């Protein structure tokens, strides 16, 4: 069975500082990995995904994530936080033999201080 | 349409009432998923359709929950005899392939409040 752990339910950074949101997963087969962002009262918007190929994945809004198989991690980073980045972030994993369903972590709320 | 559309956006139901939640996926998308998101938590899988076939319903919490996608496009999630613990945001997602490697597009969700 696949599972996702997001370390830190709340992360607070200053505007302009580095953003690092942690995600570790467990999967019995090579997974597909995703980061989604959710703004209040909205659905989930895809930030980036890893399926195959290059392990450093660039997404929208300046975010990127690196798939590290040896560490079973897929941490999300952004060099410089902007106020508009304040939202809830979800890491998710899917496996082709698990009906392709997404399994989500518990989420990390990012707060950006001026 | 351009995105996944869900209706209604908000639903308040009295305990014991039946509700039906609708999902209009992106045209041509093969896969359709329903998720339940409780307050302050990540979405949890309910059920999965590939075209009109319901291939996985292992996440449905009880037999009061029922989903269908009769023509392989629009899907309806029905909850019978609603209980307070059913209060959550119900999210629908669709994907153009069977493997999910192109990602999944989510709707804005239906917020169900059972009073």
GROMACS .gro file of C-alpha atoms in nm:
model
  229
    1UNK     CA    1   0.000   0.000   0.000
    2UNK     CA    2   0.116   0.349  -0.074
    3UNK     CA    3   0.133   0.628   0.182
    4UNK     CA    4   0.251   0.988   0.202
    5UNK     CA    5   0.390   1.179   0.498
    6UNK     CA    6   0.422   1.554   0.500
    7UNK     CA    7   0.643   1.670   0.783
    8UNK     CA    8   0.505   1.985   0.939
    9UNK     CA    9   0.139   2.070   0.916
   10UNK     CA   10   0.225   2.441   0.930
   11UNK     CA   11   0.527   2.620   0.787
   12UNK     CA   12   0.589   2.992   0.825
   13UNK     CA   13   0.844   3.185   0.621
   14UNK     CA   14   0.919   3.549   0.559
   15UNK     CA   15   0.854   3.703   0.220
   16UNK     CA   16   1.163   3.648   0.005
   17UNK     CA   17   1.287   3.352   0.207
   18UNK     CA   18   1.337   2.996   0.087
   19UNK     CA   19   1.034   2.771   0.094
   20UNK     CA   20   1.090   2.403   0.176
   21UNK     CA   21   0.795   2.168   0.218
   22UNK     CA   22   0.881   1.808   0.296
   23UNK     CA   23   0.722   1.496   0.153
   24UNK     CA   24   0.816   1.133   0.203
   25UNK     CA   25   0.632   0.843   0.048
   26UNK     CA   26   0.616   0.469   0.058
   27UNK     CA   27   0.545   0.273  -0.254
   28UNK     CA   28   0.609  -0.082  -0.367
   29UNK     CA   29   0.664   0.020  -0.728
   30UNK     CA   30   0.810   0.327  -0.897
   31UNK     CA   31   0.554   0.593  -0.824
   32UNK     CA   32   0.416   0.897  -0.990
   33UNK     CA   33   0.454   1.193  -0.755
   34UNK     CA   34   0.258   1.516  -0.746
   35UNK     CA   35   0.236   1.844  -0.558
   36UNK     CA   36  -0.096   2.026  -0.549
   37UNK     CA   37  -0.184   2.366  -0.405
   38UNK     CA   38  -0.522   2.452  -0.258
   39UNK     CA   39  -0.638   2.808  -0.196
   40UNK     CA   40  -0.930   2.867   0.043
   41UNK     CA   41  -1.263   2.736  -0.085
   42UNK     CA   42  -1.107   2.613  -0.405
   43UNK     CA   43  -1.013   2.279  -0.556
   44UNK     CA   44  -0.664   2.143  -0.601
   45UNK     CA   45  -0.434   2.294  -0.861
   46UNK     CA   46  -0.142   2.090  -0.995
   47UNK     CA   47   0.194   2.253  -0.922
   48UNK     CA   48   0.420   1.987  -1.070
   49UNK     CA   49   0.453   1.615  -1.123
   50UNK     CA   50   0.718   1.348  -1.159
   51UNK     CA   51   0.644   1.046  -1.374
   52UNK     CA   52   0.968   0.940  -1.543
   53UNK     CA   53   1.291   1.099  -1.662
   54UNK     CA   54   1.464   1.394  -1.499
   55UNK     CA   55   1.437   1.380  -1.123
   56UNK     CA   56   1.435   1.758  -1.078
   57UNK     CA   57   1.095   1.879  -1.182
   58UNK     CA   58   1.002   2.242  -1.239
   59UNK     CA   59   0.646   2.356  -1.193
   60UNK     CA   60   0.435   2.666  -1.200
   61UNK     CA   61   0.489   2.980  -0.991
   62UNK     CA   62   0.861   2.913  -0.950
   63UNK     CA   63   0.825   2.589  -0.755
   64UNK     CA   64   1.036   2.282  -0.811
   65UNK     CA   65   1.077   1.940  -0.653
   66UNK     CA   66   1.337   1.667  -0.666
   67UNK     CA   67   1.260   1.297  -0.667
   68UNK     CA   68   1.516   1.115  -0.451
   69UNK     CA   69   1.454   0.744  -0.474
   70UNK     CA   70   1.712   0.653  -0.210
   71UNK     CA   71   1.543   0.881   0.041
   72UNK     CA   72   1.186   0.815  -0.083
   73UNK     CA   73   1.138   1.190  -0.082
   74UNK     CA   74   0.986   1.452  -0.308
   75UNK     CA   75   1.040   1.782  -0.128
   76UNK     CA   76   0.898   2.103  -0.272
   77UNK     CA   77   1.108   2.418  -0.285
   78UNK     CA   78   1.092   2.777  -0.402
   79UNK     CA   79   1.390   3.011  -0.371
   80UNK     CA   80   1.193   3.320  -0.273
   81UNK     CA   81   0.849   3.319  -0.111
   82UNK     CA   82   0.580   3.559  -0.223
   83UNK     CA   83   0.273   3.659  -0.023
   84UNK     CA   84   0.054   3.495  -0.287
   85UNK     CA   85   0.216   3.157  -0.207
   86UNK     CA   86   0.022   3.137   0.120
   87UNK     CA   87  -0.200   2.831   0.078
   88UNK     CA   88  -0.232   2.461   0.163
   89UNK     CA   89   0.006   2.227  -0.017
   90UNK     CA   90  -0.054   1.856  -0.071
   91UNK     CA   91   0.192   1.592  -0.181
   92UNK     CA   92   0.041   1.287  -0.351
   93UNK     CA   93   0.152   0.955  -0.497
   94UNK     CA   94  -0.007   0.720  -0.743
   95UNK     CA   95   0.080   0.372  -0.863
   96UNK     CA   96  -0.027   0.222  -1.193
   97UNK     CA   97  -0.129  -0.101  -1.023
   98UNK     CA   98  -0.338   0.076  -0.759
   99UNK     CA   99  -0.603   0.188  -1.001
  100UNK     CA  100  -0.409   0.507  -1.053
  101UNK     CA  101  -0.576   0.665  -0.755
  102UNK     CA  102  -0.393   0.942  -0.578
  103UNK     CA  103  -0.299   0.899  -0.215
  104UNK     CA  104  -0.250   1.233  -0.042
  105UNK     CA  105  -0.048   1.348   0.251
  106UNK     CA  106  -0.214   1.543   0.529
  107UNK     CA  107  -0.114   1.877   0.382
  108UNK     CA  108   0.112   2.164   0.488
  109UNK     CA  109  -0.025   2.512   0.540
  110UNK     CA  110   0.228   2.768   0.422
  111UNK     CA  111   0.213   3.110   0.582
  112UNK     CA  112   0.416   3.398   0.442
  113UNK     CA  113   0.501   3.689   0.668
  114UNK     CA  114   0.562   4.034   0.524
  115UNK     CA  115  -1.564   2.221  -2.092
  116UNK     CA  116  -1.234   2.377  -1.999
  117UNK     CA  117  -1.224   2.231  -1.651
  118UNK     CA  118  -1.394   1.992  -1.413
  119UNK     CA  119  -1.726   2.133  -1.302
  120UNK     CA  120  -1.900   2.032  -0.980
  121UNK     CA  121  -2.246   2.123  -0.858
  122UNK     CA  122  -2.381   2.235  -0.628
  123UNK     CA  123  -2.096   2.434  -0.481
  124UNK     CA  124  -2.251   2.421  -0.135
  125UNK     CA  125  -2.514   2.190   0.005
  126UNK     CA  126  -2.676   2.195   0.347
  127UNK     CA  127  -2.869   1.880   0.428
  128UNK     CA  128  -3.071   1.784   0.729
  129UNK     CA  129  -2.961   1.464   0.896
  130UNK     CA  130  -3.132   1.172   0.727
  131UNK     CA  131  -3.181   1.351   0.395
  132UNK     CA  132  -3.052   1.207   0.067
  133UNK     CA  133  -2.816   1.419  -0.146
  134UNK     CA  134  -2.676   1.396  -0.499
  135UNK     CA  135  -2.354   1.562  -0.604
  136UNK     CA  136  -2.269   1.609  -0.970
  137UNK     CA  137  -1.937   1.607  -1.152
  138UNK     CA  138  -1.883   1.713  -1.513
  139UNK     CA  139  -1.531   1.603  -1.611
  140UNK     CA  140  -1.322   1.744  -1.891
  141UNK     CA  141  -1.459   1.622  -2.222
  142UNK     CA  142  -1.288   1.303  -2.336
  143UNK     CA  143  -1.125   1.226  -2.003
  144UNK     CA  144  -1.125   0.854  -1.946
  145UNK     CA  145  -1.067   0.836  -1.571
  146UNK     CA  146  -1.285   0.995  -1.302
  147UNK     CA  147  -1.226   0.994  -0.928
  148UNK     CA  148  -1.421   1.106  -0.622
  149UNK     CA  149  -1.245   1.216  -0.306
  150UNK     CA  150  -1.368   1.322   0.036
  151UNK     CA  151  -1.181   1.599   0.217
  152UNK     CA  152  -1.260   1.651   0.583
  153UNK     CA  153  -1.176   1.985   0.740
  154UNK     CA  154  -0.802   2.030   0.783
  155UNK     CA  155  -0.712   1.701   0.617
  156UNK     CA  156  -0.592   1.573   0.285
  157UNK     CA  157  -0.838   1.430   0.034
  158UNK     CA  158  -0.921   1.062   0.074
  159UNK     CA  159  -1.009   0.834  -0.213
  160UNK     CA  160  -1.369   0.722  -0.248
  161UNK     CA  161  -1.414   0.564  -0.590
  162UNK     CA  162  -1.274   0.542  -0.945
  163UNK     CA  163  -1.431   0.508  -1.289
  164UNK     CA  164  -1.268   0.420  -1.617
  165UNK     CA  165  -1.523   0.535  -1.872
  166UNK     CA  166  -1.854   0.397  -1.740
  167UNK     CA  167  -1.700   0.111  -1.544
  168UNK     CA  168  -1.657   0.156  -1.169
  169UNK     CA  169  -1.326  -0.020  -1.119
  170UNK     CA  170  -1.266   0.061  -0.754
  171UNK     CA  171  -1.510   0.158  -0.482
  172UNK     CA  172  -1.302   0.049  -0.189
  173UNK     CA  173  -1.295   0.397  -0.037
  174UNK     CA  174  -1.670   0.440  -0.003
  175UNK     CA  175  -1.723   0.460   0.375
  176UNK     CA  176  -2.056   0.280   0.389
  177UNK     CA  177  -2.334   0.139   0.178
  178UNK     CA  178  -2.507   0.474   0.208
  179UNK     CA  179  -2.261   0.603  -0.054
  180UNK     CA  180  -2.323   0.525  -0.419
  181UNK     CA  181  -2.161   0.659  -0.736
  182UNK     CA  182  -2.242   0.618  -1.102
  183UNK     CA  183  -2.117   0.730  -1.442
  184UNK     CA  184  -2.368   0.568  -1.678
  185UNK     CA  185  -2.247   0.714  -2.008
  186UNK     CA  186  -1.882   0.753  -1.927
  187UNK     CA  187  -1.895   1.129  -1.884
  188UNK     CA  188  -2.100   1.296  -1.607
  189UNK     CA  189  -2.084   1.128  -1.268
  190UNK     CA  190  -2.311   1.150  -0.966
  191UNK     CA  191  -2.218   1.073  -0.606
  192UNK     CA  192  -2.524   0.995  -0.397
  193UNK     CA  193  -2.533   0.981  -0.020
  194UNK     CA  194  -2.840   0.833   0.142
  195UNK     CA  195  -2.961   0.911   0.493
  196UNK     CA  196  -2.687   1.166   0.552
  197UNK     CA  197  -2.509   1.172   0.888
  198UNK     CA  198  -2.310   1.451   1.050
  199UNK     CA  199  -1.986   1.267   0.984
  200UNK     CA  200  -2.057   1.299   0.610
  201UNK     CA  201  -1.990   1.674   0.635
  202UNK     CA  202  -1.688   1.738   0.413
  203UNK     CA  203  -1.581   1.875   0.078
  204UNK     CA  204  -1.635   1.623  -0.201
  205UNK     CA  205  -1.385   1.660  -0.482
  206UNK     CA  206  -1.405   1.517  -0.830
  207UNK     CA  207  -1.101   1.472  -1.054
  208UNK     CA  208  -1.055   1.351  -1.408
  209UNK     CA  209  -0.761   1.234  -1.614
  210UNK     CA  210  -0.728   1.187  -1.988
  211UNK     CA  211  -0.543   0.859  -1.959
  212UNK     CA  212  -0.572   0.537  -1.766
  213UNK     CA  213  -0.229   0.570  -1.613
  214UNK     CA  214  -0.246   0.915  -1.459
  215UNK     CA  215   0.089   1.019  -1.599
  216UNK     CA  216  -0.061   1.338  -1.736
  217UNK     CA  217  -0.191   1.430  -1.395
  218UNK     CA  218  -0.538   1.481  -1.265
  219UNK     CA  219  -0.758   1.790  -1.292
  220UNK     CA  220  -0.973   1.866  -0.990
  221UNK     CA  221  -1.300   2.048  -0.965
  222UNK     CA  222  -1.368   2.312  -0.700
  223UNK     CA  223  -1.561   2.065  -0.492
  224UNK     CA  224  -1.898   2.051  -0.322
  225UNK     CA  225  -1.901   2.147   0.045
  226UNK     CA  226  -2.161   1.933   0.220
  227UNK     CA  227  -2.280   2.035   0.565
  228UNK     CA  228  -2.514   1.799   0.747
  229UNK     CA  229  -2.711   1.965   1.027
   0.00000   0.00000   0.00000
